[in-house]
Amino acid sequence: MKKTASLKYDYNSKVNICEEIPSCLAPSSLSASVTPTTATLSWTENGTATTYNLDVVLSGAGQSTTPSDIGVSNNFLKENLTPDTDYQYYVQADCGLDGVSDWAGPYNFTTLAGCGDTTYDTGGASGNYSNSEDYTATYAPDTGDLITLDFTSVDLENCCDTLRIYDGADTNATLLNGDIQTPQSFTSSTDAGLTIRFTSDSSVTGAGWAATISCFTPCNWNGATSTDWADVSNWSTGAVPTSSDNV
C-alpha cells in the first residue's frame, strides 16, 4: 500500500508532525443483502477506487491468504452460497498506480433458509425478536418453481409489531397479508418468490414466528379439453399428475 506524507503543525507544542496518509483508502460501512444462496455485498468508497478484492469465508474461519473474488465492483453479487449459513467478508480497494488499501472487515451475514428448511424471526427457534426492528427478506425458488411459506407459529405484540407478506421479489409486489397474527400458509404465484417485511416498536416483544419452506414445480394444464387428461404432452411437467401433485 502506497502512502503519502502530510505535514501538520501542532500549535500547542509548536512542533511539526509528519504523518503518513494512505493514498488508497479502505472502504467502510460494509453491508449485505441476502437470499438463501446469494448475497449482494456493498460498501462505501472513501476515495476514487472502482475495483475491489473480496474475501468471503465461513464465519469464524478467518481471512484466507488468497481473496475469493478479485477485481470486482461494489454491489457485488456473491453466488452459490449455502442456505441458512453464517459467513463473513472482507473488502480491499484497488487504486491502480496508488496500490491497494488495507482490508476492511470482517462483516458478518447469514444466508436465508432455503427449500425444505424452517425460517425464524431474529430470535431464532427459542428466543424473542428485538425491539425497533425493520427488515425485509425474500424467499425465492429455482426458476420455474413456486414456493410456500407455512407459518406454523406466530407470536407478536398485537398492537404494534407487524409481519407482512408480499407475492413477489420485494415490497412493491402484491400484498397478501398486511398483519399476520395467526398460523397460515402462503404460496407464490410466480418464481419471483415471497417477500416478508417485519417491523417492531420500541417496547414489548414476543417469541416471533416459525415458517416451513417448501418448493415445487407446478403441473400446469396445456391441453384444450379435459378429454386429453392422460396425454403427457398436455402437462407442463411432461407427466400426468397424481392426486399428490400441485395442479
PDB file of C-alpha atoms in Angstrom:
ATOM      1  CA  MET A   1       0.000   0.000   0.000  1.00  0.00           C
ATOM      2  CA  LYS A   2       1.430   3.376  -1.021  1.00  0.00           C
ATOM      3  CA  LYS A   3       1.389   6.236   1.448  1.00  0.00           C
ATOM      4  CA  THR A   4       1.951   9.967   1.134  1.00  0.00           C
ATOM      5  CA  ALA A   5       3.434  12.281   3.749  1.00  0.00           C
ATOM      6  CA  SER A   6       1.349  15.094   5.200  1.00  0.00           C
ATOM      7  CA  LEU A   7       2.891  17.920   7.262  1.00  0.00           C
ATOM      8  CA  LYS A   8       0.858  19.100  10.238  1.00  0.00           C
ATOM      9  CA  TYR A   9       1.661  21.880  12.746  1.00  0.00           C
ATOM     10  CA  ASP A  10       0.749  21.445  16.393  1.00  0.00           C
ATOM     11  CA  TYR A  11       0.026  24.977  17.677  1.00  0.00           C
ATOM     12  CA  ASN A  12       0.201  23.908  21.313  1.00  0.00           C
ATOM     13  CA  SER A  13       3.644  22.332  21.235  1.00  0.00           C
ATOM     14  CA  LYS A  14       4.909  24.277  18.215  1.00  0.00           C
ATOM     15  CA  VAL A  15       6.195  21.036  16.702  1.00  0.00           C
ATOM     16  CA  ASN A  16       5.868  19.967  13.074  1.00  0.00           C
ATOM     17  CA  ILE A  17       4.307  16.482  12.818  1.00  0.00           C
ATOM     18  CA  CYS A  18       4.891  14.383   9.701  1.00  0.00           C
ATOM     19  CA  GLU A  19       2.100  11.838   9.324  1.00  0.00           C
ATOM     20  CA  GLU A  20       1.761   9.173   6.633  1.00  0.00           C
ATOM     21  CA  ILE A  21      -1.667   9.120   4.996  1.00  0.00           C
ATOM     22  CA  PRO A  22      -2.688   6.146   2.819  1.00  0.00           C
ATOM     23  CA  SER A  23      -3.008   7.089  -0.844  1.00  0.00           C
ATOM     24  CA  CYS A  24      -5.586   4.288  -1.254  1.00  0.00           C
ATOM     25  CA  LEU A  25      -8.276   4.475   1.419  1.00  0.00           C
ATOM     26  CA  ALA A  26     -10.057   1.395   2.729  1.00  0.00           C
ATOM     27  CA  PRO A  27     -13.826   1.031   2.164  1.00  0.00           C
ATOM     28  CA  SER A  28     -16.212   1.427   5.096  1.00  0.00           C
ATOM     29  CA  SER A  29     -19.861   0.784   6.060  1.00  0.00           C
ATOM     30  CA  LEU A  30     -19.928  -2.795   4.784  1.00  0.00           C
ATOM     31  CA  SER A  31     -23.355  -4.423   4.313  1.00  0.00           C
ATOM     32  CA  ALA A  32     -25.016  -7.488   2.773  1.00  0.00           C
ATOM     33  CA  SER A  33     -28.440  -8.222   1.290  1.00  0.00           C
ATOM     34  CA  VAL A  34     -29.072 -11.968   1.292  1.00  0.00           C
ATOM     35  CA  THR A  35     -31.181 -14.730  -0.232  1.00  0.00           C
ATOM     36  CA  PRO A  36     -30.794 -18.467   0.546  1.00  0.00           C
ATOM     37  CA  THR A  37     -27.928 -18.877  -1.960  1.00  0.00           C
ATOM     38  CA  THR A  38     -26.681 -15.355  -2.776  1.00  0.00           C
ATOM     39  CA  ALA A  39     -25.526 -12.168  -1.087  1.00  0.00           C
ATOM     40  CA  THR A  40     -25.231  -8.702  -2.600  1.00  0.00           C
ATOM     41  CA  LEU A  41     -22.195  -7.183  -0.878  1.00  0.00           C
ATOM     42  CA  SER A  42     -21.945  -3.395  -0.670  1.00  0.00           C
ATOM     43  CA  TRP A  43     -19.740  -0.782   0.994  1.00  0.00           C
ATOM     44  CA  THR A  44     -18.857   2.912   0.966  1.00  0.00           C
ATOM     45  CA  GLU A  45     -15.926   4.025  -1.200  1.00  0.00           C
ATOM     46  CA  ASN A  46     -13.812   6.646   0.572  1.00  0.00           C
ATOM     47  CA  GLY A  47     -11.628   7.625  -2.369  1.00  0.00           C
ATOM     48  CA  THR A  48     -11.819   7.130  -6.107  1.00  0.00           C
ATOM     49  CA  ALA A  49     -11.439   3.343  -6.440  1.00  0.00           C
ATOM     50  CA  THR A  50     -13.870   1.434  -8.650  1.00  0.00           C
ATOM     51  CA  THR A  51     -12.299  -2.032  -8.381  1.00  0.00           C
ATOM     52  CA  TYR A  52     -12.059  -4.205  -5.288  1.00  0.00           C
ATOM     53  CA  ASN A  53     -10.828  -7.524  -3.943  1.00  0.00           C
ATOM     54  CA  LEU A  54     -13.130  -9.608  -1.744  1.00  0.00           C
ATOM     55  CA  ASP A  55     -12.624 -12.498   0.596  1.00  0.00           C
ATOM     56  CA  VAL A  56     -15.852 -14.307   1.504  1.00  0.00           C
ATOM     57  CA  VAL A  57     -15.359 -17.053   4.100  1.00  0.00           C
ATOM     58  CA  LEU A  58     -17.348 -19.105   6.566  1.00  0.00           C
ATOM     59  CA  SER A  59     -17.860 -17.266   9.838  1.00  0.00           C
ATOM     60  CA  GLY A  60     -15.011 -17.892  12.240  1.00  0.00           C
ATOM     61  CA  ALA A  61     -12.673 -19.292   9.583  1.00  0.00           C
ATOM     62  CA  GLY A  62     -10.578 -16.122   9.417  1.00  0.00           C
ATOM     63  CA  GLN A  63      -9.353 -14.335   6.321  1.00  0.00           C
ATOM     64  CA  SER A  64      -7.753 -16.581   3.722  1.00  0.00           C
ATOM     65  CA  THR A  65      -4.365 -15.947   2.102  1.00  0.00           C
ATOM     66  CA  THR A  66      -5.926 -15.661  -1.376  1.00  0.00           C
ATOM     67  CA  PRO A  67      -9.017 -13.468  -1.950  1.00  0.00           C
ATOM     68  CA  SER A  68     -12.101 -15.350  -3.103  1.00  0.00           C
ATOM     69  CA  ASP A  69     -13.050 -12.668  -5.669  1.00  0.00           C
ATOM     70  CA  ILE A  70     -10.576 -10.327  -7.401  1.00  0.00           C
ATOM     71  CA  GLY A  71     -11.263  -7.198  -9.441  1.00  0.00           C
ATOM     72  CA  VAL A  72     -14.978  -6.899  -8.641  1.00  0.00           C
ATOM     73  CA  SER A  73     -17.289  -3.888  -8.388  1.00  0.00           C
ATOM     74  CA  ASN A  74     -19.299  -2.506  -5.493  1.00  0.00           C
ATOM     75  CA  ASN A  75     -22.721  -4.152  -5.000  1.00  0.00           C
ATOM     76  CA  PHE A  76     -21.120  -7.470  -5.909  1.00  0.00           C
ATOM     77  CA  LEU A  77     -23.412 -10.498  -6.194  1.00  0.00           C
ATOM     78  CA  LYS A  78     -21.809 -13.489  -4.483  1.00  0.00           C
ATOM     79  CA  GLU A  79     -23.481 -16.672  -5.703  1.00  0.00           C
ATOM     80  CA  ASN A  80     -23.515 -20.393  -4.856  1.00  0.00           C
ATOM     81  CA  LEU A  81     -23.716 -19.894  -1.102  1.00  0.00           C
ATOM     82  CA  THR A  82     -25.258 -22.445   1.261  1.00  0.00           C
ATOM     83  CA  PRO A  83     -28.695 -21.657   2.740  1.00  0.00           C
ATOM     84  CA  ASP A  84     -29.002 -20.812   6.437  1.00  0.00           C
ATOM     85  CA  THR A  85     -25.220 -20.473   6.866  1.00  0.00           C
ATOM     86  CA  ASP A  86     -23.063 -17.881   8.672  1.00  0.00           C
ATOM     87  CA  TYR A  87     -20.484 -16.075   6.522  1.00  0.00           C
ATOM     88  CA  GLN A  88     -18.225 -13.051   6.797  1.00  0.00           C
ATOM     89  CA  TYR A  89     -16.431 -10.972   4.200  1.00  0.00           C
ATOM     90  CA  TYR A  90     -13.506  -8.594   3.853  1.00  0.00           C
ATOM     91  CA  VAL A  91     -13.044  -5.982   1.123  1.00  0.00           C
ATOM     92  CA  GLN A  92      -9.970  -4.143  -0.205  1.00  0.00           C
ATOM     93  CA  ALA A  93      -9.907  -1.195  -2.631  1.00  0.00           C
ATOM     94  CA  ASP A  94      -7.626  -1.414  -5.682  1.00  0.00           C
ATOM     95  CA  CYS A  95      -6.429   2.079  -6.579  1.00  0.00           C
ATOM     96  CA  GLY A  96      -4.301   1.130  -9.586  1.00  0.00           C
ATOM     97  CA  LEU A  97      -0.984   3.018  -9.543  1.00  0.00           C
ATOM     98  CA  ASP A  98      -1.637   4.053  -5.947  1.00  0.00           C
ATOM     99  CA  GLY A  99      -1.694   0.416  -4.855  1.00  0.00           C
ATOM    100  CA  VAL A 100      -4.306  -1.277  -2.672  1.00  0.00           C
ATOM    101  CA  SER A 101      -5.900  -0.294   0.610  1.00  0.00           C
ATOM    102  CA  ASP A 102      -5.883  -2.045   3.921  1.00  0.00           C
ATOM    103  CA  TRP A 103      -8.562  -4.713   4.256  1.00  0.00           C
ATOM    104  CA  ALA A 104     -11.901  -3.652   5.759  1.00  0.00           C
ATOM    105  CA  GLY A 105     -13.962  -6.157   7.698  1.00  0.00           C
ATOM    106  CA  PRO A 106     -14.993  -8.693   8.631  1.00  0.00           C
ATOM    107  CA  TYR A 107     -18.704  -8.103   8.095  1.00  0.00           C
ATOM    108  CA  ASN A 108     -20.907 -10.973   9.260  1.00  0.00           C
ATOM    109  CA  PHE A 109     -24.047 -12.135   7.468  1.00  0.00           C
ATOM    110  CA  THR A 110     -26.265 -15.202   7.375  1.00  0.00           C
ATOM    111  CA  THR A 111     -27.952 -16.556   4.260  1.00  0.00           C
ATOM    112  CA  LEU A 112     -31.672 -17.197   4.430  1.00  0.00           C
ATOM    113  CA  ALA A 113     -33.142 -20.625   4.966  1.00  0.00           C
ATOM    114  CA  GLY A 114     -33.938 -22.471   1.734  1.00  0.00           C
ATOM    115  CA  CYS A 115     -36.417 -25.017   0.411  1.00  0.00           C
ATOM    116  CA  GLY A 116     -37.026 -27.744   2.980  1.00  0.00           C
ATOM    117  CA  ASP A 117     -35.774 -25.603   5.876  1.00  0.00           C
ATOM    118  CA  THR A 118     -37.571 -23.753   8.662  1.00  0.00           C
ATOM    119  CA  THR A 119     -37.114 -19.999   8.917  1.00  0.00           C
ATOM    120  CA  TYR A 120     -37.485 -17.975  12.103  1.00  0.00           C
ATOM    121  CA  ASP A 121     -37.584 -14.393  13.302  1.00  0.00           C
ATOM    122  CA  THR A 122     -34.306 -12.844  14.544  1.00  0.00           C
ATOM    123  CA  GLY A 123     -34.681 -14.565  17.906  1.00  0.00           C
ATOM    124  CA  GLY A 124     -34.277 -17.961  16.287  1.00  0.00           C
ATOM    125  CA  ALA A 125     -36.054 -21.113  17.354  1.00  0.00           C
ATOM    126  CA  SER A 126     -36.080 -20.334  21.085  1.00  0.00           C
ATOM    127  CA  GLY A 127     -35.578 -16.582  21.589  1.00  0.00           C
ATOM    128  CA  ASN A 128     -37.641 -13.423  21.174  1.00  0.00           C
ATOM    129  CA  TYR A 129     -37.200 -10.933  18.380  1.00  0.00           C
ATOM    130  CA  SER A 130     -35.869  -7.471  19.330  1.00  0.00           C
ATOM    131  CA  ASN A 131     -37.361  -4.020  19.715  1.00  0.00           C
ATOM    132  CA  SER A 132     -37.197  -1.474  16.879  1.00  0.00           C
ATOM    133  CA  GLU A 133     -36.655  -3.961  14.071  1.00  0.00           C
ATOM    134  CA  ASP A 134     -37.393  -3.161  10.429  1.00  0.00           C
ATOM    135  CA  TYR A 135     -36.193  -5.567   7.776  1.00  0.00           C
ATOM    136  CA  THR A 136     -37.250  -7.477   4.676  1.00  0.00           C
ATOM    137  CA  ALA A 137     -36.349 -10.958   3.423  1.00  0.00           C
ATOM    138  CA  THR A 138     -37.143 -12.607   0.096  1.00  0.00           C
ATOM    139  CA  TYR A 139     -37.517 -16.371  -0.311  1.00  0.00           C
ATOM    140  CA  ALA A 140     -37.270 -17.483  -3.939  1.00  0.00           C
ATOM    141  CA  PRO A 141     -37.379 -20.964  -5.524  1.00  0.00           C
ATOM    142  CA  ASP A 142     -35.497 -22.185  -8.576  1.00  0.00           C
ATOM    143  CA  THR A 143     -36.521 -20.770 -11.933  1.00  0.00           C
ATOM    144  CA  GLY A 144     -39.958 -22.064 -12.935  1.00  0.00           C
ATOM    145  CA  ASP A 145     -40.846 -23.313  -9.455  1.00  0.00           C
ATOM    146  CA  LEU A 146     -43.158 -21.906  -6.792  1.00  0.00           C
ATOM    147  CA  ILE A 147     -42.560 -21.529  -3.070  1.00  0.00           C
ATOM    148  CA  THR A 148     -44.762 -21.888   0.018  1.00  0.00           C
ATOM    149  CA  LEU A 149     -44.209 -20.341   3.444  1.00  0.00           C
ATOM    150  CA  ASP A 150     -46.255 -22.228   6.033  1.00  0.00           C
ATOM    151  CA  PHE A 151     -46.279 -20.239   9.288  1.00  0.00           C
ATOM    152  CA  THR A 152     -46.631 -22.868  12.000  1.00  0.00           C
ATOM    153  CA  SER A 153     -46.425 -20.429  14.915  1.00  0.00           C
ATOM    154  CA  VAL A 154     -46.899 -16.665  15.245  1.00  0.00           C
ATOM    155  CA  ASP A 155     -46.452 -14.724  18.499  1.00  0.00           C
ATOM    156  CA  LEU A 156     -46.258 -10.926  18.030  1.00  0.00           C
ATOM    157  CA  GLU A 157     -47.307  -7.872  20.007  1.00  0.00           C
ATOM    158  CA  ASN A 158     -50.783  -7.451  18.547  1.00  0.00           C
ATOM    159  CA  CYS A 159     -50.979  -3.707  18.612  1.00  0.00           C
ATOM    160  CA  CYS A 160     -47.625  -2.645  17.349  1.00  0.00           C
ATOM    161  CA  ASP A 161     -45.430  -5.336  15.758  1.00  0.00           C
ATOM    162  CA  THR A 162     -46.308  -6.239  12.183  1.00  0.00           C
ATOM    163  CA  LEU A 163     -45.403  -9.096   9.850  1.00  0.00           C
ATOM    164  CA  ARG A 164     -46.371  -8.534   6.197  1.00  0.00           C
ATOM    165  CA  ILE A 165     -46.010 -10.859   3.221  1.00  0.00           C
ATOM    166  CA  TYR A 166     -45.875  -9.978  -0.480  1.00  0.00           C
ATOM    167  CA  ASP A 167     -46.295 -12.119  -3.595  1.00  0.00           C
ATOM    168  CA  GLY A 168     -43.032 -11.271  -5.329  1.00  0.00           C
ATOM    169  CA  ALA A 169     -39.381 -10.270  -5.072  1.00  0.00           C
ATOM    170  CA  ASP A 170     -39.853  -7.098  -2.986  1.00  0.00           C
ATOM    171  CA  THR A 171     -42.366  -4.973  -1.114  1.00  0.00           C
ATOM    172  CA  ASN A 172     -43.631  -3.450  -4.372  1.00  0.00           C
ATOM    173  CA  ALA A 173     -45.319  -6.786  -5.128  1.00  0.00           C
ATOM    174  CA  THR A 174     -48.930  -7.616  -4.298  1.00  0.00           C
ATOM    175  CA  LEU A 175     -49.596  -7.572  -0.567  1.00  0.00           C
ATOM    176  CA  LEU A 176     -51.012 -10.945   0.507  1.00  0.00           C
ATOM    177  CA  ASN A 177     -51.416 -10.121   4.185  1.00  0.00           C
ATOM    178  CA  GLY A 178     -50.601  -6.855   5.946  1.00  0.00           C
ATOM    179  CA  ASP A 179     -50.670  -8.151   9.523  1.00  0.00           C
ATOM    180  CA  ILE A 180     -50.082 -11.867  10.077  1.00  0.00           C
ATOM    181  CA  GLN A 181     -51.209 -12.760  13.601  1.00  0.00           C
ATOM    182  CA  THR A 182     -52.078 -16.466  13.335  1.00  0.00           C
ATOM    183  CA  PRO A 183     -50.517 -19.548  11.689  1.00  0.00           C
ATOM    184  CA  GLN A 184     -51.357 -19.702   7.972  1.00  0.00           C
ATOM    185  CA  SER A 185     -49.823 -20.636   4.628  1.00  0.00           C
ATOM    186  CA  PHE A 186     -48.892 -18.568   1.555  1.00  0.00           C
ATOM    187  CA  THR A 187     -47.789 -19.730  -1.913  1.00  0.00           C
ATOM    188  CA  SER A 188     -46.169 -17.537  -4.548  1.00  0.00           C
ATOM    189  CA  SER A 189     -47.868 -17.079  -7.910  1.00  0.00           C
ATOM    190  CA  THR A 190     -44.519 -16.960  -9.775  1.00  0.00           C
ATOM    191  CA  ASP A 191     -40.899 -17.975  -9.316  1.00  0.00           C
ATOM    192  CA  ALA A 192     -40.155 -14.437  -8.048  1.00  0.00           C
ATOM    193  CA  GLY A 193     -40.942 -15.906  -4.630  1.00  0.00           C
ATOM    194  CA  LEU A 194     -42.359 -14.376  -1.448  1.00  0.00           C
ATOM    195  CA  THR A 195     -41.110 -11.349   0.490  1.00  0.00           C
ATOM    196  CA  ILE A 196     -41.733 -10.657   4.161  1.00  0.00           C
ATOM    197  CA  ARG A 197     -41.305  -7.370   5.990  1.00  0.00           C
ATOM    198  CA  PHE A 198     -41.234  -7.225   9.783  1.00  0.00           C
ATOM    199  CA  THR A 199     -41.391  -4.133  11.980  1.00  0.00           C
ATOM    200  CA  SER A 200     -41.462  -3.902  15.773  1.00  0.00           C
ATOM    201  CA  ASP A 201     -41.866  -0.898  18.059  1.00  0.00           C
ATOM    202  CA  SER A 202     -39.633   0.153  20.936  1.00  0.00           C
ATOM    203  CA  SER A 203     -41.257  -1.971  23.655  1.00  0.00           C
ATOM    204  CA  VAL A 204     -42.665  -5.459  24.253  1.00  0.00           C
ATOM    205  CA  THR A 205     -41.516  -8.403  22.153  1.00  0.00           C
ATOM    206  CA  GLY A 206     -42.711 -11.947  21.592  1.00  0.00           C
ATOM    207  CA  ALA A 207     -41.497 -15.364  20.550  1.00  0.00           C
ATOM    208  CA  GLY A 208     -41.925 -14.328  16.915  1.00  0.00           C
ATOM    209  CA  TRP A 209     -42.653 -16.884  14.241  1.00  0.00           C
ATOM    210  CA  ALA A 210     -41.569 -20.092  12.570  1.00  0.00           C
ATOM    211  CA  ALA A 211     -42.336 -20.991   8.963  1.00  0.00           C
ATOM    212  CA  THR A 212     -41.503 -24.094   6.970  1.00  0.00           C
ATOM    213  CA  ILE A 213     -40.352 -23.502   3.401  1.00  0.00           C
ATOM    214  CA  SER A 214     -41.339 -25.810   0.565  1.00  0.00           C
ATOM    215  CA  CYS A 215     -40.749 -25.504  -3.174  1.00  0.00           C
ATOM    216  CA  PHE A 216     -42.366 -27.352  -6.039  1.00  0.00           C
ATOM    217  CA  THR A 217     -42.689 -27.414  -9.803  1.00  0.00           C
ATOM    218  CA  PRO A 218     -46.286 -26.585 -10.770  1.00  0.00           C
ATOM    219  CA  CYS A 219     -48.020 -29.049 -13.053  1.00  0.00           C
ATOM    220  CA  ASN A 220     -49.929 -26.774 -15.431  1.00  0.00           C
ATOM    221  CA  TRP A 221     -52.587 -27.856 -17.934  1.00  0.00           C
ATOM    222  CA  ASN A 222     -51.718 -27.137 -21.566  1.00  0.00           C
ATOM    223  CA  GLY A 223     -54.452 -29.184 -23.211  1.00  0.00           C
ATOM    224  CA  ALA A 224     -57.590 -27.949 -24.978  1.00  0.00           C
ATOM    225  CA  THR A 225     -60.184 -30.197 -23.345  1.00  0.00           C
ATOM    226  CA  SER A 226     -60.463 -32.408 -20.315  1.00  0.00           C
ATOM    227  CA  THR A 227     -60.575 -35.467 -22.591  1.00  0.00           C
ATOM    228  CA  ASP A 228     -56.828 -35.051 -23.079  1.00  0.00           C
ATOM    229  CA  TRP A 229     -56.131 -35.627 -19.386  1.00  0.00           C
ATOM    230  CA  ALA A 230     -53.983 -38.741 -19.898  1.00  0.00           C
ATOM    231  CA  ASP A 231     -51.852 -37.190 -22.673  1.00  0.00           C
ATOM    232  CA  VAL A 232     -48.487 -36.291 -21.103  1.00  0.00           C
ATOM    233  CA  SER A 233     -47.868 -33.588 -23.716  1.00  0.00           C
ATOM    234  CA  ASN A 234     -50.746 -31.600 -22.219  1.00  0.00           C
ATOM    235  CA  TRP A 235     -48.936 -31.129 -18.911  1.00  0.00           C
ATOM    236  CA  SER A 236     -46.095 -28.668 -18.300  1.00  0.00           C
ATOM    237  CA  THR A 237     -44.034 -31.254 -16.426  1.00  0.00           C
ATOM    238  CA  GLY A 238     -44.333 -33.833 -19.203  1.00  0.00           C
ATOM    239  CA  ALA A 239     -46.132 -36.275 -16.913  1.00  0.00           C
ATOM    240  CA  VAL A 240     -49.733 -36.918 -15.964  1.00  0.00           C
ATOM    241  CA  PRO A 241     -50.199 -35.644 -12.362  1.00  0.00           C
ATOM    242  CA  THR A 242     -51.293 -37.813  -9.481  1.00  0.00           C
ATOM    243  CA  SER A 243     -53.517 -36.785  -6.607  1.00  0.00           C
ATOM    244  CA  SER A 244     -50.452 -35.575  -4.660  1.00  0.00           C
ATOM    245  CA  ASP A 245     -49.212 -33.216  -7.373  1.00  0.00           C
ATOM    246  CA  ASN A 246     -49.763 -29.467  -7.372  1.00  0.00           C
ATOM    247  CA  VAL A 247     -52.027 -28.644 -10.315  1.00  0.00           C
TER     248      VAL A 247
END
